[in-house]
Amino acid sequence: MNKQEVFDYLDSKNIWYEVTEHQAVYNMEEAAKLDVPYPTANAKNLFVRDGKKRNYYLITTKADKQLDLKEFRNHNNTKRLSFASPDELMQILGLIPGAVTPLGLLNPTESNIEFFIDE
């Protein structure tokens, strides 16, 4: 979906949202420099996959949390995980590195993607 299609979808579901636009960021140091309205609520989104590229996981967690992929793997009974490539990210979620968002899950895909939001 393009940006307007996402807004239209959220509106059709009566989902309240607030838009803050910024350039793509590739790490939390860059994100910390952004002027955003709710800096204590910052999150990071990680798109990872198993070694056979059969299962993909979009993980959203607080920005300041260190995510241990081995611990995640053990807790969720997955195979070894690594970050998906930029090509996979574009092909599967229609997103570019630095601009990963759960809203990418609205894009139709044939891949098996599980979404996790950390407490």
CSV table of C-alpha atoms in Angstrom, one decimal:
chain,number,residue,atom,x,y,z
A,1,MET,CA,0.0,0.0,0.0
A,2,ASN,CA,1.2,3.5,-0.6
A,3,LYS,CA,0.9,6.1,2.1
A,4,GLN,CA,-2.6,7.4,1.1
A,5,GLU,CA,-3.9,3.8,0.9
A,6,VAL,CA,-2.7,3.1,4.5
A,7,PHE,CA,-4.4,6.3,5.7
A,8,ASP,CA,-7.6,5.3,3.9
A,9,TYR,CA,-7.4,1.8,5.4
A,10,LEU,CA,-7.0,3.2,8.9
A,11,ASP,CA,-9.9,5.6,8.3
A,12,SER,CA,-12.1,2.9,7.1
A,13,LYS,CA,-11.5,0.9,10.3
A,14,ASN,CA,-12.0,4.1,12.4
A,15,ILE,CA,-8.5,3.8,13.8
A,16,TRP,CA,-7.1,7.0,15.3
A,17,TYR,CA,-3.6,7.8,14.2
A,18,GLU,CA,-1.2,10.7,14.2
A,19,VAL,CA,1.4,11.1,11.5
A,20,THR,CA,5.0,12.2,12.1
A,21,GLU,CA,7.2,12.1,9.1
A,22,HIS,CA,11.0,11.9,9.2
A,23,GLN,CA,13.9,10.5,7.2
A,24,ALA,CA,14.7,6.9,7.3
A,25,VAL,CA,17.0,5.9,10.3
A,26,TYR,CA,19.2,2.9,10.5
A,27,ASN,CA,20.0,2.8,14.2
A,28,MET,CA,18.8,4.1,17.5
A,29,GLU,CA,21.5,6.7,17.6
A,30,GLU,CA,20.1,8.3,14.5
A,31,ALA,CA,16.6,7.9,15.8
A,32,ALA,CA,17.5,9.7,19.0
A,33,LYS,CA,18.3,12.8,17.0
A,34,LEU,CA,14.8,13.0,15.5
A,35,ASP,CA,12.4,15.7,16.7
A,36,VAL,CA,9.3,13.5,17.4
A,37,PRO,CA,6.3,14.2,19.6
A,38,TYR,CA,6.6,11.2,22.0
A,39,PRO,CA,10.3,10.4,22.4
A,40,THR,CA,9.8,8.1,25.4
A,41,ALA,CA,7.5,5.9,23.3
A,42,ASN,CA,10.0,5.3,20.5
A,43,ALA,CA,10.1,1.8,19.2
A,44,LYS,CA,12.3,-0.1,16.8
A,45,ASN,CA,11.2,-2.6,14.2
A,46,LEU,CA,13.3,-5.6,13.2
A,47,PHE,CA,12.6,-7.8,10.2
A,48,VAL,CA,14.3,-11.2,10.6
A,49,ARG,CA,14.1,-14.6,9.0
A,50,ASP,CA,15.1,-18.2,9.6
A,51,GLY,CA,18.0,-19.7,7.7
A,52,LYS,CA,15.9,-21.4,5.1
A,53,LYS,CA,14.0,-18.1,4.3
A,54,ARG,CA,10.7,-19.8,5.0
A,55,ASN,CA,9.6,-17.9,8.1
A,56,TYR,CA,9.8,-14.2,8.7
A,57,TYR,CA,9.3,-12.3,11.9
A,58,LEU,CA,8.6,-8.6,12.4
A,59,ILE,CA,9.5,-7.7,15.9
A,60,THR,CA,8.6,-4.3,17.5
A,61,THR,CA,10.2,-3.4,20.8
A,62,LYS,CA,11.0,-0.3,22.8
A,63,ALA,CA,13.8,1.7,21.2
A,64,ASP,CA,16.1,1.4,24.2
A,65,LYS,CA,15.8,-2.4,24.6
A,66,GLN,CA,18.6,-4.7,23.5
A,67,LEU,CA,16.9,-7.6,21.6
A,68,ASP,CA,18.7,-10.9,22.0
A,69,LEU,CA,17.8,-13.0,18.9
A,70,LYS,CA,19.0,-16.2,20.5
A,71,GLU,CA,16.7,-15.6,23.5
A,72,PHE,CA,13.8,-14.7,21.1
A,73,ARG,CA,14.5,-17.9,19.2
A,74,ASN,CA,14.5,-20.1,22.3
A,75,HIS,CA,11.4,-18.4,23.7
A,76,ASN,CA,9.4,-18.8,20.4
A,77,ASN,CA,10.8,-22.1,19.3
A,78,THR,CA,12.2,-20.8,16.0
A,79,LYS,CA,15.2,-21.8,14.0
A,80,ARG,CA,18.3,-19.7,14.0
A,81,LEU,CA,17.4,-16.1,13.0
A,82,SER,CA,19.2,-13.4,11.0
A,83,PHE,CA,18.2,-10.1,9.5
A,84,ALA,CA,16.3,-10.2,6.3
A,85,SER,CA,18.1,-8.6,3.3
A,86,PRO,CA,17.0,-5.3,1.8
A,87,ASP,CA,15.7,-7.2,-1.2
A,88,GLU,CA,13.6,-9.5,1.0
A,89,LEU,CA,12.3,-6.5,2.9
A,90,MET,CA,11.2,-4.8,-0.3
A,91,GLN,CA,9.8,-7.9,-1.8
A,92,ILE,CA,7.9,-9.1,1.2
A,93,LEU,CA,6.8,-5.9,3.1
A,94,GLY,CA,7.3,-3.3,0.4
A,95,LEU,CA,9.7,-1.3,2.7
A,96,ILE,CA,13.2,-0.1,2.5
A,97,PRO,CA,15.9,-0.4,5.3
A,98,GLY,CA,15.5,2.3,7.8
A,99,ALA,CA,11.7,2.6,7.2
A,100,VAL,CA,10.5,-0.7,8.7
A,101,THR,CA,7.0,-0.4,10.2
A,102,PRO,CA,4.2,-2.8,11.3
A,103,LEU,CA,2.1,-1.1,8.6
A,104,GLY,CA,4.1,-3.0,6.1
A,105,LEU,CA,2.1,-6.0,7.1
A,106,LEU,CA,-0.8,-4.5,5.3
A,107,ASN,CA,0.9,-5.2,2.0
A,108,PRO,CA,-0.2,-8.5,0.4
A,109,THR,CA,2.4,-11.2,0.5
A,110,GLU,CA,2.8,-14.9,0.1
A,111,SER,CA,5.5,-15.2,2.8
A,112,ASN,CA,4.9,-16.5,6.3
A,113,ILE,CA,5.3,-13.5,8.6
A,114,GLU,CA,4.7,-13.5,12.3
A,115,PHE,CA,4.4,-10.2,14.1
A,116,PHE,CA,5.6,-9.8,17.7
A,117,ILE,CA,5.2,-6.8,19.9
A,118,ASP,CA,7.4,-6.9,23.0
A,119,GLU,CA,5.9,-5.9,26.3
